[in-house]
């Protein structure tokens, strides 16, 4: 199956609860409505969107690893980290150059006002 590179591509990864999963699905639909082709997180993408969580140490670690993976895979791509971990580690992520955009819980999906984090 060949990939249509005429459309910009976006890949998603989600850490955490069902609410985070639902938010990611909604955000993916928004990207698709704007002409983006959604690809697997392991694929090359123009944008990587990681919906993070910080409820446990394991969630922190998974969030950090996904952000590192996206940046290593495609250094020139836009890396967006959203959610609880991104907010709590924002200063470190910015200083380390790990992400291009950090979205807090309220910013990532305005239609969802509840947060499990």
Short mmCIF file of N, CA and C in Angstrom, two decimals:
data_model
loop_
_atom_site.label_atom_id
_atom_site.label_comp_id
_atom_site.label_asym_id
_atom_site.label_seq_id
_atom_site.Cartn_x
_atom_site.Cartn_y
_atom_site.Cartn_z
N UNK A 1 0.84 -1.17 0.00
CA UNK A 1 0.00 0.00 0.00
C UNK A 1 0.89 1.23 0.00
N UNK A 2 0.73 2.10 -0.97
CA UNK A 2 1.56 3.30 -1.03
C UNK A 2 0.89 4.43 -0.26
N UNK A 3 1.73 5.27 0.30
CA UNK A 3 1.25 6.37 1.11
C UNK A 3 1.11 7.61 0.25
N UNK A 4 -0.03 8.32 0.36
CA UNK A 4 -0.27 9.54 -0.38
C UNK A 4 0.40 10.70 0.34
N UNK A 5 1.54 11.16 -0.17
CA UNK A 5 2.29 12.22 0.50
C UNK A 5 1.84 13.61 0.06
N UNK A 6 0.75 13.70 -0.75
CA UNK A 6 0.26 15.01 -1.12
C UNK A 6 -0.50 15.65 0.05
N UNK A 7 -0.95 14.85 0.99
CA UNK A 7 -1.61 15.35 2.19
C UNK A 7 -0.61 15.38 3.33
N UNK A 8 -0.72 16.37 4.20
CA UNK A 8 0.12 16.32 5.40
C UNK A 8 -0.32 15.14 6.27
N UNK A 9 0.61 14.59 7.03
CA UNK A 9 0.31 13.42 7.84
C UNK A 9 0.44 13.74 9.32
N UNK A 10 -0.34 13.03 10.12
CA UNK A 10 -0.30 13.19 11.57
C UNK A 10 -0.39 11.80 12.20
N UNK A 11 0.39 11.60 13.26
CA UNK A 11 0.39 10.34 13.99
C UNK A 11 0.05 10.64 15.45
N UNK A 12 -0.69 9.73 16.07
CA UNK A 12 -1.14 9.93 17.44
C UNK A 12 -0.66 8.81 18.35
N UNK A 13 -0.38 9.19 19.59
CA UNK A 13 -0.11 8.22 20.65
C UNK A 13 -0.82 8.73 21.90
N UNK A 14 -1.37 7.81 22.66
CA UNK A 14 -2.12 8.18 23.85
C UNK A 14 -1.67 7.36 25.04
N UNK A 15 -1.46 8.05 26.15
CA UNK A 15 -1.14 7.40 27.43
C UNK A 15 -2.29 7.73 28.37
N UNK A 16 -2.76 6.74 29.08
CA UNK A 16 -3.75 7.04 30.10
C UNK A 16 -5.11 6.40 29.89
N UNK A 17 -6.07 7.07 30.44
CA UNK A 17 -7.42 6.55 30.61
C UNK A 17 -8.27 6.60 29.35
N UNK A 18 -9.49 6.13 29.50
CA UNK A 18 -10.45 6.15 28.38
C UNK A 18 -10.77 7.56 27.94
N UNK A 19 -10.77 8.50 28.88
CA UNK A 19 -11.03 9.89 28.50
C UNK A 19 -9.94 10.37 27.55
N UNK A 20 -8.68 10.08 27.86
CA UNK A 20 -7.59 10.45 26.95
C UNK A 20 -7.77 9.79 25.59
N UNK A 21 -8.17 8.52 25.59
CA UNK A 21 -8.41 7.82 24.32
C UNK A 21 -9.50 8.53 23.51
N UNK A 22 -10.60 8.89 24.18
CA UNK A 22 -11.71 9.57 23.49
C UNK A 22 -11.26 10.94 22.97
N UNK A 23 -10.48 11.66 23.77
CA UNK A 23 -9.98 12.95 23.32
C UNK A 23 -9.11 12.80 22.08
N UNK A 24 -8.23 11.82 22.10
CA UNK A 24 -7.34 11.60 20.96
C UNK A 24 -8.15 11.29 19.70
N UNK A 25 -9.17 10.45 19.83
CA UNK A 25 -10.02 10.14 18.67
C UNK A 25 -10.67 11.40 18.12
N UNK A 26 -11.16 12.25 19.00
CA UNK A 26 -11.79 13.50 18.58
C UNK A 26 -10.79 14.43 17.89
N UNK A 27 -9.60 14.53 18.46
CA UNK A 27 -8.56 15.38 17.88
C UNK A 27 -8.13 14.83 16.52
N UNK A 28 -8.03 13.51 16.39
CA UNK A 28 -7.68 12.90 15.11
C UNK A 28 -8.74 13.23 14.06
N UNK A 29 -9.99 13.19 14.45
CA UNK A 29 -11.07 13.54 13.51
C UNK A 29 -10.95 15.00 13.07
N UNK A 30 -10.57 15.87 14.00
CA UNK A 30 -10.38 17.29 13.65
C UNK A 30 -9.25 17.48 12.65
N UNK A 31 -8.14 16.76 12.86
CA UNK A 31 -7.03 16.82 11.91
C UNK A 31 -7.47 16.30 10.55
N UNK A 32 -8.18 15.18 10.52
CA UNK A 32 -8.65 14.59 9.26
C UNK A 32 -9.58 15.56 8.53
N UNK A 33 -10.44 16.25 9.27
CA UNK A 33 -11.36 17.21 8.67
C UNK A 33 -10.62 18.39 8.06
N UNK A 34 -9.39 18.62 8.52
CA UNK A 34 -8.58 19.71 7.98
C UNK A 34 -7.61 19.23 6.89
N UNK A 35 -7.80 18.00 6.44
CA UNK A 35 -7.02 17.51 5.31
C UNK A 35 -5.80 16.68 5.65
N UNK A 36 -5.61 16.35 6.91
CA UNK A 36 -4.47 15.51 7.30
C UNK A 36 -4.81 14.04 7.12
N UNK A 37 -3.83 13.28 6.74
CA UNK A 37 -3.94 11.84 6.68
C UNK A 37 -3.38 11.28 7.99
N UNK A 38 -4.19 10.50 8.70
CA UNK A 38 -3.75 9.92 9.97
C UNK A 38 -2.97 8.64 9.68
N UNK A 39 -1.75 8.57 10.23
CA UNK A 39 -0.88 7.41 10.02
C UNK A 39 -0.53 6.80 11.37
N UNK A 40 0.02 5.59 11.33
CA UNK A 40 0.47 4.92 12.55
C UNK A 40 1.60 5.73 13.19
N UNK A 41 1.70 5.66 14.50
CA UNK A 41 2.73 6.41 15.22
C UNK A 41 4.14 5.97 14.80
N UNK A 42 4.28 4.75 14.38
CA UNK A 42 5.59 4.24 13.96
C UNK A 42 5.99 4.72 12.56
N UNK A 43 5.06 5.32 11.84
CA UNK A 43 5.32 5.79 10.48
C UNK A 43 5.94 7.19 10.50
N UNK A 44 6.50 7.58 9.36
CA UNK A 44 6.96 8.95 9.21
C UNK A 44 5.73 9.85 9.15
N UNK A 45 5.77 10.96 9.86
CA UNK A 45 4.64 11.88 9.88
C UNK A 45 5.14 13.32 9.92
N UNK A 46 4.32 14.21 9.46
CA UNK A 46 4.63 15.64 9.53
C UNK A 46 4.40 16.17 10.94
N UNK A 47 3.41 15.57 11.62
CA UNK A 47 3.06 15.98 12.98
C UNK A 47 2.91 14.73 13.84
N UNK A 48 3.47 14.79 15.03
CA UNK A 48 3.26 13.74 16.04
C UNK A 48 2.53 14.39 17.21
N UNK A 49 1.40 13.81 17.58
CA UNK A 49 0.60 14.33 18.69
C UNK A 49 0.58 13.27 19.78
N UNK A 50 1.14 13.61 20.94
CA UNK A 50 1.19 12.67 22.06
C UNK A 50 0.30 13.21 23.17
N UNK A 51 -0.75 12.46 23.49
CA UNK A 51 -1.67 12.83 24.56
C UNK A 51 -1.17 12.12 25.82
N UNK A 52 -0.62 12.89 26.75
CA UNK A 52 0.12 12.34 27.88
C UNK A 52 -0.72 12.21 29.14
N UNK A 53 -0.14 11.52 30.11
CA UNK A 53 -0.76 11.30 31.41
C UNK A 53 0.33 11.31 32.48
N UNK A 54 -0.05 11.65 33.69
CA UNK A 54 0.92 11.64 34.78
C UNK A 54 0.35 11.03 36.06
N UNK A 55 -0.66 10.19 35.92
CA UNK A 55 -1.30 9.59 37.09
C UNK A 55 -0.35 8.68 37.86
N UNK A 56 0.53 7.98 37.14
CA UNK A 56 1.49 7.09 37.79
C UNK A 56 2.89 7.35 37.24
N UNK A 57 3.88 6.83 37.91
CA UNK A 57 5.25 6.90 37.42
C UNK A 57 5.39 6.21 36.08
N UNK A 58 4.65 5.13 35.91
CA UNK A 58 4.69 4.40 34.64
C UNK A 58 4.12 5.26 33.50
N UNK A 59 3.05 5.99 33.78
CA UNK A 59 2.46 6.89 32.77
C UNK A 59 3.44 7.99 32.40
N UNK A 60 4.12 8.55 33.41
CA UNK A 60 5.16 9.56 33.14
C UNK A 60 6.22 9.00 32.20
N UNK A 61 6.71 7.81 32.52
CA UNK A 61 7.76 7.18 31.73
C UNK A 61 7.28 6.92 30.30
N UNK A 62 6.08 6.40 30.15
CA UNK A 62 5.54 6.12 28.81
C UNK A 62 5.39 7.41 28.01
N UNK A 63 4.91 8.46 28.66
CA UNK A 63 4.75 9.75 27.99
C UNK A 63 6.10 10.27 27.51
N UNK A 64 7.10 10.23 28.40
CA UNK A 64 8.45 10.68 28.07
C UNK A 64 9.03 9.87 26.91
N UNK A 65 8.86 8.55 26.94
CA UNK A 65 9.41 7.69 25.89
C UNK A 65 8.76 7.97 24.54
N UNK A 66 7.46 8.20 24.52
CA UNK A 66 6.78 8.49 23.25
C UNK A 66 7.25 9.82 22.67
N UNK A 67 7.44 10.81 23.51
CA UNK A 67 7.93 12.11 23.05
C UNK A 67 9.34 11.95 22.47
N UNK A 68 10.22 11.23 23.17
CA UNK A 68 11.58 10.98 22.67
C UNK A 68 11.54 10.23 21.35
N UNK A 69 10.68 9.22 21.27
CA UNK A 69 10.58 8.40 20.05
C UNK A 69 10.18 9.26 18.85
N UNK A 70 9.21 10.12 19.03
CA UNK A 70 8.76 10.99 17.93
C UNK A 70 9.89 11.92 17.49
N UNK A 71 10.57 12.52 18.44
CA UNK A 71 11.63 13.47 18.09
C UNK A 71 12.79 12.75 17.40
N UNK A 72 13.16 11.57 17.88
CA UNK A 72 14.24 10.79 17.25
C UNK A 72 13.85 10.32 15.86
N UNK A 73 12.62 9.88 15.71
CA UNK A 73 12.17 9.34 14.43
C UNK A 73 12.20 10.40 13.34
N UNK A 74 11.75 11.59 13.70
CA UNK A 74 11.65 12.63 12.69
C UNK A 74 11.98 14.00 13.30
N UNK A 75 13.25 14.33 13.37
CA UNK A 75 13.68 15.57 14.04
C UNK A 75 13.05 16.84 13.47
N UNK A 76 12.66 16.82 12.21
CA UNK A 76 12.10 18.02 11.59
C UNK A 76 10.58 18.10 11.67
N UNK A 77 9.94 17.08 12.19
CA UNK A 77 8.48 17.08 12.31
C UNK A 77 8.05 17.93 13.50
N UNK A 78 6.80 18.34 13.46
CA UNK A 78 6.21 19.07 14.57
C UNK A 78 5.79 18.06 15.62
N UNK A 79 6.29 18.23 16.85
CA UNK A 79 5.92 17.33 17.95
C UNK A 79 5.07 18.12 18.94
N UNK A 80 3.85 17.63 19.14
CA UNK A 80 2.91 18.26 20.06
C UNK A 80 2.71 17.32 21.24
N UNK A 81 2.92 17.84 22.44
CA UNK A 81 2.65 17.07 23.65
C UNK A 81 1.49 17.76 24.36
N UNK A 82 0.48 16.99 24.70
CA UNK A 82 -0.70 17.55 25.34
C UNK A 82 -1.01 16.79 26.62
N UNK A 83 -1.71 17.44 27.51
CA UNK A 83 -2.19 16.75 28.70
C UNK A 83 -1.37 16.96 29.94
N UNK A 84 -1.63 16.10 30.91
CA UNK A 84 -1.10 16.26 32.27
C UNK A 84 0.42 16.21 32.35
N UNK A 85 1.04 15.19 31.76
CA UNK A 85 2.50 15.10 31.83
C UNK A 85 3.14 16.27 31.10
N UNK A 86 2.62 16.61 29.93
CA UNK A 86 3.18 17.72 29.17
C UNK A 86 3.15 19.01 29.98
N UNK A 87 2.07 19.21 30.70
CA UNK A 87 1.93 20.41 31.52
C UNK A 87 2.90 20.39 32.70
N UNK A 88 2.98 19.26 33.38
CA UNK A 88 3.82 19.18 34.57
C UNK A 88 5.31 19.22 34.23
N UNK A 89 5.69 18.76 33.05
CA UNK A 89 7.10 18.73 32.65
C UNK A 89 7.41 19.77 31.57
N UNK A 90 6.54 20.75 31.41
CA UNK A 90 6.66 21.72 30.31
C UNK A 90 8.02 22.40 30.26
N UNK A 91 8.51 22.87 31.39
CA UNK A 91 9.79 23.58 31.40
C UNK A 91 10.93 22.68 30.92
N UNK A 92 10.98 21.46 31.44
CA UNK A 92 12.02 20.52 31.03
C UNK A 92 11.91 20.18 29.54
N UNK A 93 10.70 19.92 29.07
CA UNK A 93 10.50 19.57 27.66
C UNK A 93 10.92 20.71 26.73
N UNK A 94 10.60 21.93 27.13
CA UNK A 94 10.99 23.09 26.32
C UNK A 94 12.50 23.28 26.31
N UNK A 95 13.11 23.20 27.48
CA UNK A 95 14.56 23.38 27.58
C UNK A 95 15.31 22.32 26.80
N UNK A 96 14.81 21.09 26.82
CA UNK A 96 15.46 19.98 26.14
C UNK A 96 15.18 19.96 24.63
N UNK A 97 14.28 20.82 24.18
CA UNK A 97 13.94 20.85 22.76
C UNK A 97 13.17 19.61 22.32
N UNK A 98 12.50 18.97 23.26
CA UNK A 98 11.78 17.73 22.96
C UNK A 98 10.50 17.96 22.17
N UNK A 99 9.82 19.07 22.44
CA UNK A 99 8.53 19.31 21.81
C UNK A 99 8.50 20.71 21.22
N UNK A 100 7.63 20.86 20.24
CA UNK A 100 7.45 22.17 19.61
C UNK A 100 6.26 22.91 20.21
N UNK A 101 5.24 22.15 20.62
CA UNK A 101 4.02 22.73 21.16
C UNK A 101 3.61 21.93 22.39
N UNK A 102 3.25 22.63 23.45
CA UNK A 102 2.72 22.00 24.66
C UNK A 102 1.31 22.52 24.87
N UNK A 103 0.37 21.59 24.99
CA UNK A 103 -1.02 21.95 25.24
C UNK A 103 -1.44 21.41 26.59
N UNK A 104 -2.00 22.27 27.41
CA UNK A 104 -2.51 21.84 28.70
C UNK A 104 -3.81 21.07 28.54
N UNK A 105 -4.33 20.60 29.63
CA UNK A 105 -5.55 19.81 29.62
C UNK A 105 -6.69 20.58 28.97
N UNK A 106 -6.85 21.84 29.30
CA UNK A 106 -7.93 22.65 28.73
C UNK A 106 -7.71 22.95 27.26
N UNK A 107 -6.47 23.09 26.85
CA UNK A 107 -6.16 23.50 25.47
C UNK A 107 -6.24 22.37 24.46
N UNK A 108 -6.01 21.14 24.90
CA UNK A 108 -5.90 20.05 23.92
C UNK A 108 -7.22 19.71 23.27
N UNK A 109 -8.29 19.78 24.01
CA UNK A 109 -9.60 19.45 23.45
C UNK A 109 -10.66 20.24 24.18
N UNK A 110 -10.95 21.45 23.72
CA UNK A 110 -11.89 22.30 24.44
C UNK A 110 -13.27 21.68 24.65
N UNK A 111 -13.65 20.70 23.84
CA UNK A 111 -14.97 20.10 24.01
C UNK A 111 -15.00 19.15 25.20
N UNK A 112 -13.84 18.76 25.72
CA UNK A 112 -13.78 17.89 26.89
C UNK A 112 -13.29 18.73 28.06
N UNK A 113 -14.09 18.92 29.06
CA UNK A 113 -13.70 19.74 30.20
C UNK A 113 -13.33 18.91 31.42
N UNK A 114 -13.55 17.62 31.38
CA UNK A 114 -13.19 16.76 32.51
C UNK A 114 -11.79 16.21 32.28
N UNK A 115 -11.10 15.93 33.34
CA UNK A 115 -9.77 15.33 33.22
C UNK A 115 -9.58 14.32 34.32
N UNK A 116 -9.01 13.19 33.97
CA UNK A 116 -8.73 12.15 34.95
C UNK A 116 -7.40 12.40 35.65
N UNK A 117 -6.61 13.33 35.16
CA UNK A 117 -5.28 13.59 35.71
C UNK A 117 -5.35 14.56 36.87
#
